[in-house]
Amino acid sequence: MIRPFQPVDTRTRVVLGFSFFVLFVALWSLATYGGFVSRTFLADPLTMLGDGWYLLSQRGFLGDIGITIWRVVGGFTIAAALAVPIGIAMGTYKPVEALLEPFVSFARYLPASAFVPLLILWAGIGETQKLLVIFIGSFFQITLMVAGAVGSTRQDLVEAAYTLGANDRGIVRRVLVPANAPDIAEILRLVLGWAWTYVIVAELIGASSGIGYMIINSQALMATGQIIFGIIVIGLIGLISDFLFKSINRWLFAWRLA
């Protein structure tokens, strides 16, 4: 019987997760092999695998995967390195929050894809433009989410620290940051997933390499197998990075997640 918040063991979790992938592939196979959808518009699973092997073995797709990963990691790291301290300052000091929150709240609703034409004019079509798209898409989200997490810190922890003789700097360093570190790590994990959306958008326009570049070229050839393979590769990389992030968070903050 399924009950709210009732945990499941690791084996059951793996079986259930894998089962849904099997069901998805089964429905996909039914749609293509059963003739419900033309293979011109949706390649079947075996054709997709064949096209994927062609890309990996003859088109140097591993290089495209590597450059896309580099762009995501680079742009996201820069955004996180700047956004986390600013978010902590906003959540801690109300004057800083009053100064920055209206603009950050405004900017986070601006789609990163809308900046692509401007960024091409400003930075060209090189790596700087790709990194800036990811930076814009990630920075404001991280800033506001970190500020919200820090701002909701339990006041009794802060008051206890003052009672024990902590100064303002100590409150931030010894109370606010440790108390919210697990939440900040979870925020970074979530926004990293969004960063993958931004990099593909950046690579669809004015790029000469990357997964998005391959996808847009395959669209022109109506090679739906290659398109689907590229999408699946993005999903697999994102899934792996998500599991790695979760594992690191559990290791670093076992006291919070236990």
Short mmCIF file of N, CA, C and O in Angstrom, two decimals, residues 18-148:
data_model
loop_
_atom_site.label_atom_id
_atom_site.label_comp_id
_atom_site.label_asym_id
_atom_site.label_seq_id
_atom_site.Cartn_x
_atom_site.Cartn_y
_atom_site.Cartn_z
N PHE A 18 13.62 2.36 -13.42
CA PHE A 18 13.98 1.69 -14.67
C PHE A 18 12.73 1.26 -15.42
O PHE A 18 12.69 1.29 -16.66
N SER A 19 11.70 0.85 -14.70
CA SER A 19 10.47 0.37 -15.33
C SER A 19 9.82 1.46 -16.17
O SER A 19 9.27 1.18 -17.25
N PHE A 20 9.88 2.70 -15.68
CA PHE A 20 9.23 3.76 -16.45
C PHE A 20 9.99 4.02 -17.75
O PHE A 20 9.38 4.31 -18.78
N PHE A 21 11.32 3.90 -17.72
CA PHE A 21 12.09 4.03 -18.96
C PHE A 21 11.70 2.93 -19.95
O PHE A 21 11.57 3.18 -21.16
N VAL A 22 11.53 1.71 -19.45
CA VAL A 22 11.12 0.59 -20.31
C VAL A 22 9.75 0.87 -20.91
O VAL A 22 9.52 0.65 -22.11
N LEU A 23 8.82 1.38 -20.10
CA LEU A 23 7.49 1.71 -20.59
C LEU A 23 7.56 2.80 -21.65
O LEU A 23 6.87 2.72 -22.69
N PHE A 24 8.40 3.79 -21.45
CA PHE A 24 8.55 4.87 -22.41
C PHE A 24 9.05 4.35 -23.75
O PHE A 24 8.52 4.68 -24.82
N VAL A 25 10.09 3.51 -23.72
CA VAL A 25 10.64 2.94 -24.96
C VAL A 25 9.61 2.04 -25.63
O VAL A 25 9.50 2.01 -26.87
N ALA A 26 8.83 1.32 -24.84
CA ALA A 26 7.80 0.44 -25.40
C ALA A 26 6.75 1.26 -26.15
O ALA A 26 6.33 0.90 -27.26
N LEU A 27 6.30 2.35 -25.56
CA LEU A 27 5.31 3.20 -26.23
C LEU A 27 5.90 3.86 -27.47
O LEU A 27 5.22 3.99 -28.50
N TRP A 28 7.17 4.26 -27.39
CA TRP A 28 7.85 4.84 -28.54
C TRP A 28 7.93 3.80 -29.67
O TRP A 28 7.66 4.12 -30.83
N SER A 29 8.30 2.57 -29.34
CA SER A 29 8.39 1.51 -30.35
C SER A 29 7.03 1.22 -30.96
O SER A 29 6.90 1.02 -32.18
N LEU A 30 6.01 1.20 -30.13
CA LEU A 30 4.66 0.96 -30.63
C LEU A 30 4.24 2.05 -31.62
O LEU A 30 3.64 1.76 -32.67
N ALA A 31 4.57 3.28 -31.30
CA ALA A 31 4.17 4.40 -32.17
C ALA A 31 4.87 4.35 -33.52
O ALA A 31 4.26 4.66 -34.55
N THR A 32 6.15 3.93 -33.54
CA THR A 32 6.92 3.95 -34.79
C THR A 32 6.78 2.64 -35.55
O THR A 32 6.41 2.63 -36.73
N TYR A 33 7.05 1.52 -34.89
CA TYR A 33 6.95 0.24 -35.59
C TYR A 33 5.50 -0.12 -35.92
O TYR A 33 5.24 -0.84 -36.89
N GLY A 34 4.57 0.38 -35.13
CA GLY A 34 3.16 0.11 -35.40
C GLY A 34 2.56 0.98 -36.49
O GLY A 34 1.40 0.79 -36.87
N GLY A 35 3.34 1.93 -36.99
CA GLY A 35 2.87 2.77 -38.07
C GLY A 35 1.95 3.90 -37.66
O GLY A 35 1.34 4.55 -38.51
N PHE A 36 1.85 4.15 -36.36
CA PHE A 36 1.00 5.25 -35.90
C PHE A 36 1.64 6.61 -36.18
O PHE A 36 0.93 7.61 -36.33
N VAL A 37 2.97 6.65 -36.22
CA VAL A 37 3.70 7.88 -36.52
C VAL A 37 4.71 7.57 -37.61
O VAL A 37 5.43 6.56 -37.54
N SER A 38 4.77 8.42 -38.61
CA SER A 38 5.72 8.22 -39.71
C SER A 38 7.15 8.32 -39.20
O SER A 38 7.49 9.20 -38.41
N ARG A 39 8.01 7.38 -39.66
CA ARG A 39 9.41 7.40 -39.23
C ARG A 39 10.17 8.59 -39.82
O ARG A 39 11.29 8.87 -39.39
N THR A 40 9.57 9.26 -40.78
CA THR A 40 10.18 10.49 -41.29
C THR A 40 10.18 11.57 -40.22
O THR A 40 11.11 12.39 -40.14
N PHE A 41 9.16 11.57 -39.38
CA PHE A 41 9.03 12.60 -38.36
C PHE A 41 9.46 12.11 -36.98
O PHE A 41 9.73 12.93 -36.09
N LEU A 42 9.49 10.80 -36.78
CA LEU A 42 9.94 10.25 -35.50
C LEU A 42 10.65 8.94 -35.77
O LEU A 42 10.01 7.94 -36.11
N ALA A 43 11.97 8.94 -35.61
CA ALA A 43 12.75 7.73 -35.86
C ALA A 43 12.44 6.68 -34.80
O ALA A 43 12.14 7.00 -33.65
N ASP A 44 12.53 5.43 -35.22
CA ASP A 44 12.32 4.34 -34.26
C ASP A 44 13.58 4.16 -33.41
O ASP A 44 14.66 4.68 -33.74
N PRO A 45 13.50 3.43 -32.29
CA PRO A 45 14.65 3.30 -31.38
C PRO A 45 15.90 2.73 -32.04
O PRO A 45 17.02 3.21 -31.78
N LEU A 46 15.77 1.71 -32.90
CA LEU A 46 16.95 1.12 -33.52
C LEU A 46 17.62 2.09 -34.50
O LEU A 46 18.85 2.18 -34.57
N THR A 47 16.81 2.82 -35.25
CA THR A 47 17.38 3.83 -36.15
C THR A 47 18.09 4.91 -35.36
O THR A 47 19.17 5.37 -35.75
N MET A 48 17.51 5.30 -34.24
CA MET A 48 18.15 6.30 -33.39
C MET A 48 19.51 5.81 -32.90
O MET A 48 20.49 6.56 -32.91
N LEU A 49 19.58 4.55 -32.47
CA LEU A 49 20.85 4.00 -32.00
C LEU A 49 21.88 3.94 -33.13
O LEU A 49 23.06 4.23 -32.93
N GLY A 50 21.41 3.56 -34.33
CA GLY A 50 22.32 3.52 -35.47
C GLY A 50 22.85 4.91 -35.82
O GLY A 50 24.06 5.08 -36.09
N ASP A 51 21.98 5.89 -35.80
CA ASP A 51 22.41 7.27 -36.07
C ASP A 51 23.35 7.76 -34.98
O ASP A 51 24.31 8.51 -35.25
N GLY A 52 23.09 7.35 -33.75
CA GLY A 52 23.98 7.75 -32.66
C GLY A 52 25.35 7.17 -32.82
O GLY A 52 26.36 7.87 -32.60
N TRP A 53 25.43 5.90 -33.19
CA TRP A 53 26.74 5.30 -33.42
C TRP A 53 27.47 5.98 -34.57
O TRP A 53 28.69 6.18 -34.52
N TYR A 54 26.73 6.36 -35.61
CA TYR A 54 27.33 7.08 -36.74
C TYR A 54 27.91 8.42 -36.27
O TYR A 54 29.03 8.79 -36.66
N LEU A 55 27.16 9.14 -35.44
CA LEU A 55 27.65 10.42 -34.94
C LEU A 55 28.91 10.24 -34.10
O LEU A 55 29.87 11.02 -34.21
N LEU A 56 28.92 9.22 -33.26
CA LEU A 56 30.07 9.00 -32.36
C LEU A 56 31.30 8.50 -33.10
O LEU A 56 32.42 8.91 -32.78
N SER A 57 31.08 7.64 -34.07
CA SER A 57 32.22 7.00 -34.73
C SER A 57 32.75 7.77 -35.93
O SER A 57 33.95 7.68 -36.25
N GLN A 58 31.90 8.55 -36.60
CA GLN A 58 32.34 9.20 -37.83
C GLN A 58 32.20 10.71 -37.84
O GLN A 58 32.82 11.37 -38.69
N ARG A 59 31.41 11.26 -36.94
CA ARG A 59 31.19 12.71 -36.97
C ARG A 59 31.82 13.44 -35.78
O ARG A 59 31.61 14.64 -35.63
N GLY A 60 32.56 12.75 -34.96
CA GLY A 60 33.24 13.40 -33.85
C GLY A 60 32.29 13.99 -32.82
O GLY A 60 32.57 15.05 -32.24
N PHE A 61 31.18 13.28 -32.57
CA PHE A 61 30.18 13.83 -31.66
C PHE A 61 30.68 13.90 -30.22
O PHE A 61 30.18 14.71 -29.44
N LEU A 62 31.64 13.06 -29.87
CA LEU A 62 32.20 13.14 -28.51
C LEU A 62 32.81 14.52 -28.26
O LEU A 62 32.74 15.05 -27.15
N GLY A 63 33.40 15.10 -29.30
CA GLY A 63 33.94 16.46 -29.16
C GLY A 63 32.84 17.47 -28.91
O GLY A 63 33.01 18.39 -28.10
N ASP A 64 31.71 17.32 -29.61
CA ASP A 64 30.57 18.21 -29.38
C ASP A 64 30.04 18.08 -27.96
O ASP A 64 29.69 19.07 -27.31
N ILE A 65 29.98 16.83 -27.47
CA ILE A 65 29.52 16.61 -26.10
C ILE A 65 30.46 17.28 -25.11
O ILE A 65 30.03 17.95 -24.16
N GLY A 66 31.77 17.13 -25.35
CA GLY A 66 32.76 17.72 -24.45
C GLY A 66 32.67 19.24 -24.39
O GLY A 66 32.72 19.84 -23.31
N ILE A 67 32.51 19.89 -25.55
CA ILE A 67 32.47 21.35 -25.57
C ILE A 67 31.19 21.86 -24.92
O ILE A 67 31.19 22.89 -24.23
N THR A 68 30.09 21.12 -25.07
CA THR A 68 28.84 21.53 -24.43
C THR A 68 28.95 21.41 -22.91
O THR A 68 28.51 22.30 -22.17
N ILE A 69 29.54 20.32 -22.44
CA ILE A 69 29.73 20.16 -20.99
C ILE A 69 30.61 21.27 -20.46
O ILE A 69 30.35 21.85 -19.39
N TRP A 70 31.67 21.61 -21.20
CA TRP A 70 32.56 22.68 -20.76
C TRP A 70 31.81 24.01 -20.65
O TRP A 70 32.00 24.76 -19.70
N ARG A 71 30.96 24.28 -21.61
CA ARG A 71 30.21 25.54 -21.58
C ARG A 71 29.26 25.58 -20.39
O ARG A 71 29.15 26.62 -19.72
N VAL A 72 28.57 24.47 -20.13
CA VAL A 72 27.65 24.44 -19.00
C VAL A 72 28.40 24.64 -17.69
O VAL A 72 28.02 25.47 -16.86
N VAL A 73 29.46 23.88 -17.50
CA VAL A 73 30.22 23.96 -16.26
C VAL A 73 30.83 25.36 -16.09
O VAL A 73 30.79 25.94 -15.01
N GLY A 74 31.39 25.91 -17.18
CA GLY A 74 32.01 27.22 -17.09
C GLY A 74 31.02 28.32 -16.75
O GLY A 74 31.22 29.09 -15.81
N GLY A 75 29.94 28.42 -17.52
CA GLY A 75 28.96 29.47 -17.28
C GLY A 75 28.28 29.33 -15.94
O GLY A 75 28.06 30.31 -15.22
N PHE A 76 27.94 28.09 -15.57
CA PHE A 76 27.27 27.85 -14.30
C PHE A 76 28.19 28.16 -13.12
O PHE A 76 27.75 28.73 -12.11
N THR A 77 29.45 27.78 -13.21
CA THR A 77 30.39 28.03 -12.11
C THR A 77 30.58 29.52 -11.88
O THR A 77 30.60 29.98 -10.72
N ILE A 78 30.71 30.28 -12.95
CA ILE A 78 30.85 31.74 -12.81
C ILE A 78 29.61 32.33 -12.17
O ILE A 78 29.69 33.18 -11.26
N ALA A 79 28.43 31.90 -12.63
CA ALA A 79 27.18 32.41 -12.08
C ALA A 79 27.06 32.07 -10.60
O ALA A 79 26.69 32.93 -9.78
N ALA A 80 27.37 30.82 -10.22
CA ALA A 80 27.24 30.40 -8.83
C ALA A 80 28.23 31.14 -7.94
O ALA A 80 27.90 31.54 -6.82
N ALA A 81 29.46 31.32 -8.43
CA ALA A 81 30.48 31.98 -7.62
C ALA A 81 30.10 33.42 -7.28
O ALA A 81 30.47 33.93 -6.21
N LEU A 82 29.37 34.08 -8.16
CA LEU A 82 28.93 35.45 -7.90
C LEU A 82 27.57 35.50 -7.21
O LEU A 82 27.34 36.34 -6.34
N ALA A 83 26.68 34.61 -7.60
CA ALA A 83 25.30 34.69 -7.10
C ALA A 83 25.17 34.25 -5.65
O ALA A 83 24.38 34.84 -4.90
N VAL A 84 25.91 33.24 -5.24
CA VAL A 84 25.76 32.73 -3.87
C VAL A 84 26.14 33.80 -2.84
O VAL A 84 25.35 34.06 -1.90
N PRO A 85 27.29 34.47 -2.93
CA PRO A 85 27.59 35.52 -1.95
C PRO A 85 26.59 36.67 -1.97
O PRO A 85 26.21 37.19 -0.91
N ILE A 86 26.15 37.06 -3.16
CA ILE A 86 25.18 38.14 -3.25
C ILE A 86 23.86 37.72 -2.63
O ILE A 86 23.20 38.48 -1.91
N GLY A 87 23.45 36.47 -2.89
CA GLY A 87 22.22 35.97 -2.30
C GLY A 87 22.29 35.90 -0.79
O GLY A 87 21.33 36.23 -0.09
N ILE A 88 23.45 35.49 -0.26
CA ILE A 88 23.63 35.46 1.20
C ILE A 88 23.53 36.86 1.77
O ILE A 88 22.90 37.09 2.81
N ALA A 89 24.15 37.83 1.10
CA ALA A 89 24.08 39.23 1.56
C ALA A 89 22.65 39.75 1.52
O ALA A 89 22.20 40.44 2.46
N MET A 90 21.91 39.42 0.47
CA MET A 90 20.52 39.86 0.39
C MET A 90 19.66 39.24 1.48
O MET A 90 18.80 39.91 2.06
N GLY A 91 19.88 37.97 1.75
CA GLY A 91 19.08 37.32 2.78
C GLY A 91 19.44 37.74 4.19
O GLY A 91 18.62 37.63 5.10
N THR A 92 20.67 38.24 4.36
CA THR A 92 21.15 38.62 5.70
C THR A 92 20.86 40.06 6.04
O THR A 92 20.38 40.38 7.14
N TYR A 93 21.15 40.96 5.11
CA TYR A 93 21.05 42.40 5.37
C TYR A 93 19.87 42.98 4.62
O TYR A 93 19.82 42.96 3.38
N LYS A 94 18.91 43.50 5.34
CA LYS A 94 17.69 44.01 4.74
C LYS A 94 17.92 45.21 3.80
O LYS A 94 17.23 45.33 2.78
N PRO A 95 18.86 46.13 4.11
CA PRO A 95 19.11 47.21 3.14
C PRO A 95 19.61 46.68 1.79
O PRO A 95 19.22 47.21 0.74
N VAL A 96 20.46 45.64 1.83
CA VAL A 96 20.93 45.05 0.58
C VAL A 96 19.77 44.40 -0.16
O VAL A 96 19.64 44.51 -1.39
N GLU A 97 18.89 43.74 0.57
CA GLU A 97 17.71 43.13 -0.03
C GLU A 97 16.82 44.20 -0.67
O GLU A 97 16.34 44.03 -1.80
N ALA A 98 16.61 45.30 0.05
CA ALA A 98 15.77 46.38 -0.48
C ALA A 98 16.37 46.98 -1.74
O ALA A 98 15.64 47.40 -2.65
N LEU A 99 17.71 47.02 -1.80
CA LEU A 99 18.39 47.60 -2.95
C LEU A 99 18.33 46.69 -4.18
O LEU A 99 18.05 47.15 -5.29
N LEU A 100 18.56 45.39 -3.99
CA LEU A 100 18.77 44.49 -5.11
C LEU A 100 17.56 43.65 -5.50
O LEU A 100 17.42 43.26 -6.66
N GLU A 101 16.69 43.34 -4.54
CA GLU A 101 15.62 42.39 -4.84
C GLU A 101 14.69 42.83 -5.96
O GLU A 101 14.33 42.02 -6.82
N PRO A 102 14.27 44.11 -6.03
CA PRO A 102 13.39 44.49 -7.15
C PRO A 102 14.02 44.22 -8.52
O PRO A 102 13.35 43.69 -9.42
N PHE A 103 15.30 44.57 -8.66
CA PHE A 103 15.95 44.35 -9.96
C PHE A 103 16.16 42.87 -10.24
O PHE A 103 15.93 42.39 -11.36
N VAL A 104 16.61 42.12 -9.23
CA VAL A 104 16.84 40.68 -9.43
C VAL A 104 15.53 39.98 -9.75
O VAL A 104 15.47 39.11 -10.63
N SER A 105 14.44 40.34 -9.05
CA SER A 105 13.14 39.74 -9.33
C SER A 105 12.68 40.07 -10.74
O SER A 105 12.06 39.24 -11.42
N PHE A 106 12.97 41.29 -11.20
CA PHE A 106 12.64 41.68 -12.57
C PHE A 106 13.47 40.89 -13.58
O PHE A 106 12.95 40.35 -14.55
N ALA A 107 14.77 40.81 -13.32
CA ALA A 107 15.68 40.19 -14.30
C ALA A 107 15.48 38.70 -14.43
O ALA A 107 15.69 38.13 -15.50
N ARG A 108 15.05 38.03 -13.37
CA ARG A 108 14.93 36.58 -13.44
C ARG A 108 13.78 36.14 -14.34
O ARG A 108 13.72 34.98 -14.75
N TYR A 109 12.86 37.05 -14.67
CA TYR A 109 11.77 36.71 -15.57
C TYR A 109 12.14 36.93 -17.04
O TYR A 109 11.37 36.58 -17.93
N LEU A 110 13.30 37.52 -17.28
CA LEU A 110 13.73 37.75 -18.66
C LEU A 110 14.32 36.47 -19.21
O LEU A 110 15.29 35.95 -18.67
N PRO A 111 13.78 35.92 -20.28
CA PRO A 111 14.30 34.66 -20.82
C PRO A 111 15.71 34.83 -21.38
O PRO A 111 15.98 35.80 -22.12
N ALA A 112 16.59 33.93 -21.02
CA ALA A 112 17.98 34.02 -21.49
C ALA A 112 18.06 33.97 -23.01
O ALA A 112 18.93 34.59 -23.62
N SER A 113 17.13 33.23 -23.63
CA SER A 113 17.14 33.12 -25.09
C SER A 113 16.93 34.47 -25.76
O SER A 113 17.40 34.69 -26.88
N ALA A 114 16.21 35.39 -25.10
CA ALA A 114 15.95 36.70 -25.69
C ALA A 114 17.22 37.53 -25.81
O ALA A 114 17.29 38.48 -26.61
N PHE A 115 18.25 37.19 -25.01
CA PHE A 115 19.50 37.94 -25.05
C PHE A 115 20.45 37.45 -26.12
O PHE A 115 21.47 38.10 -26.36
N VAL A 116 20.16 36.31 -26.75
CA VAL A 116 21.09 35.74 -27.71
C VAL A 116 21.45 36.71 -28.84
O VAL A 116 22.63 36.91 -29.15
N PRO A 117 20.47 37.36 -29.51
CA PRO A 117 20.85 38.31 -30.57
C PRO A 117 21.74 39.44 -30.07
O PRO A 117 22.72 39.82 -30.74
N LEU A 118 21.42 40.00 -28.89
CA LEU A 118 22.26 41.06 -28.35
C LEU A 118 23.65 40.57 -28.01
O LEU A 118 24.65 41.24 -28.28
N LEU A 119 23.73 39.40 -27.40
CA LEU A 119 25.03 38.86 -27.00
C LEU A 119 25.91 38.54 -28.21
O LEU A 119 27.14 38.66 -28.14
N ILE A 120 25.27 38.13 -29.31
CA ILE A 120 26.04 37.91 -30.54
C ILE A 120 26.62 39.22 -31.04
O ILE A 120 27.78 39.29 -31.50
N LEU A 121 25.83 40.31 -30.93
CA LEU A 121 26.33 41.63 -31.33
C LEU A 121 27.46 42.09 -30.42
O LEU A 121 28.44 42.69 -30.87
N TRP A 122 27.32 41.84 -29.12
CA TRP A 122 28.30 42.32 -28.16
C TRP A 122 29.56 41.46 -28.09
O TRP A 122 30.66 41.97 -28.00
N ALA A 123 29.36 40.14 -28.11
CA ALA A 123 30.49 39.24 -27.86
C ALA A 123 30.82 38.33 -29.04
O ALA A 123 31.72 37.50 -28.93
N GLY A 124 30.09 38.48 -30.15
CA GLY A 124 30.36 37.61 -31.28
C GLY A 124 29.71 36.25 -31.10
O GLY A 124 28.81 36.07 -30.28
N ILE A 125 30.19 35.26 -31.85
CA ILE A 125 29.62 33.92 -31.80
C ILE A 125 30.57 32.93 -31.14
O ILE A 125 30.41 31.72 -31.27
N GLY A 126 31.56 33.45 -30.43
CA GLY A 126 32.53 32.59 -29.77
C GLY A 126 32.03 32.06 -28.44
O GLY A 126 30.84 32.12 -28.11
N GLU A 127 32.99 31.57 -27.64
CA GLU A 127 32.63 30.95 -26.37
C GLU A 127 32.07 31.95 -25.37
O GLU A 127 31.23 31.60 -24.53
N THR A 128 32.53 33.19 -25.43
CA THR A 128 32.05 34.19 -24.48
C THR A 128 30.54 34.35 -24.56
O THR A 128 29.85 34.44 -23.53
N GLN A 129 30.01 34.35 -25.76
CA GLN A 129 28.56 34.49 -25.92
C GLN A 129 27.81 33.32 -25.30
O GLN A 129 26.79 33.49 -24.63
N LYS A 130 28.32 32.10 -25.49
CA LYS A 130 27.66 30.92 -24.91
C LYS A 130 27.69 30.97 -23.39
O LYS A 130 26.68 30.69 -22.72
N LEU A 131 28.85 31.35 -22.83
CA LEU A 131 28.97 31.42 -21.37
C LEU A 131 28.05 32.50 -20.80
O LEU A 131 27.47 32.32 -19.72
N LEU A 132 27.91 33.61 -21.51
CA LEU A 132 27.05 34.68 -21.03
C LEU A 132 25.58 34.28 -21.01
O LEU A 132 24.83 34.67 -20.11
N VAL A 133 25.15 33.50 -22.00
CA VAL A 133 23.76 33.04 -22.01
C VAL A 133 23.50 32.18 -20.78
O VAL A 133 22.48 32.34 -20.08
N ILE A 134 24.40 31.26 -20.48
CA ILE A 134 24.24 30.40 -19.30
C ILE A 134 24.31 31.24 -18.02
O ILE A 134 23.55 31.02 -17.07
N PHE A 135 25.22 32.20 -18.00
CA PHE A 135 25.36 33.07 -16.83
C PHE A 135 24.07 33.84 -16.56
O PHE A 135 23.57 33.86 -15.43
N ILE A 136 23.52 34.45 -17.58
CA ILE A 136 22.29 35.23 -17.41
C ILE A 136 21.14 34.34 -16.97
O ILE A 136 20.34 34.71 -16.10
N GLY A 137 21.06 33.16 -17.56
CA GLY A 137 19.97 32.26 -17.21
C GLY A 137 20.07 31.70 -15.81
O GLY A 137 19.05 31.32 -15.22
N SER A 138 21.28 31.63 -15.25
CA SER A 138 21.49 31.01 -13.94
C SER A 138 21.65 32.01 -12.81
O SER A 138 21.19 31.77 -11.69
N PHE A 139 22.31 33.13 -13.07
CA PHE A 139 22.72 34.04 -12.00
C PHE A 139 21.55 34.56 -11.18
O PHE A 139 21.55 34.47 -9.94
N PHE A 140 20.54 35.10 -11.83
CA PHE A 140 19.44 35.74 -11.10
C PHE A 140 18.60 34.71 -10.36
O PHE A 140 18.09 34.98 -9.27
N GLN A 141 18.45 33.52 -10.95
CA GLN A 141 17.69 32.47 -10.26
C GLN A 141 18.40 32.04 -8.98
O GLN A 141 17.77 31.94 -7.91
N ILE A 142 19.70 31.81 -9.07
CA ILE A 142 20.46 31.39 -7.89
C ILE A 142 20.42 32.48 -6.83
O ILE A 142 20.21 32.20 -5.64
N THR A 143 20.62 33.72 -7.24
CA THR A 143 20.66 34.83 -6.29
C THR A 143 19.38 34.91 -5.47
O THR A 143 19.42 34.97 -4.23
N LEU A 144 18.25 34.89 -6.15
CA LEU A 144 16.97 35.06 -5.44
C LEU A 144 16.65 33.85 -4.58
O LEU A 144 16.13 33.99 -3.46
N MET A 145 16.94 32.66 -5.07
CA MET A 145 16.64 31.46 -4.30
C MET A 145 17.52 31.35 -3.06
O MET A 145 17.07 30.95 -1.98
N VAL A 146 18.80 31.70 -3.19
CA VAL A 146 19.69 31.70 -2.03
C VAL A 146 19.26 32.75 -1.02
O VAL A 146 19.25 32.50 0.20
N ALA A 147 18.88 33.93 -1.50
CA ALA A 147 18.41 34.97 -0.60
C ALA A 147 17.18 34.52 0.18
O ALA A 147 17.06 34.77 1.38
N GLY A 148 16.27 33.85 -0.50
CA GLY A 148 15.08 33.36 0.18
C GLY A 148 15.40 32.31 1.23
O GLY A 148 14.82 32.30 2.32
#
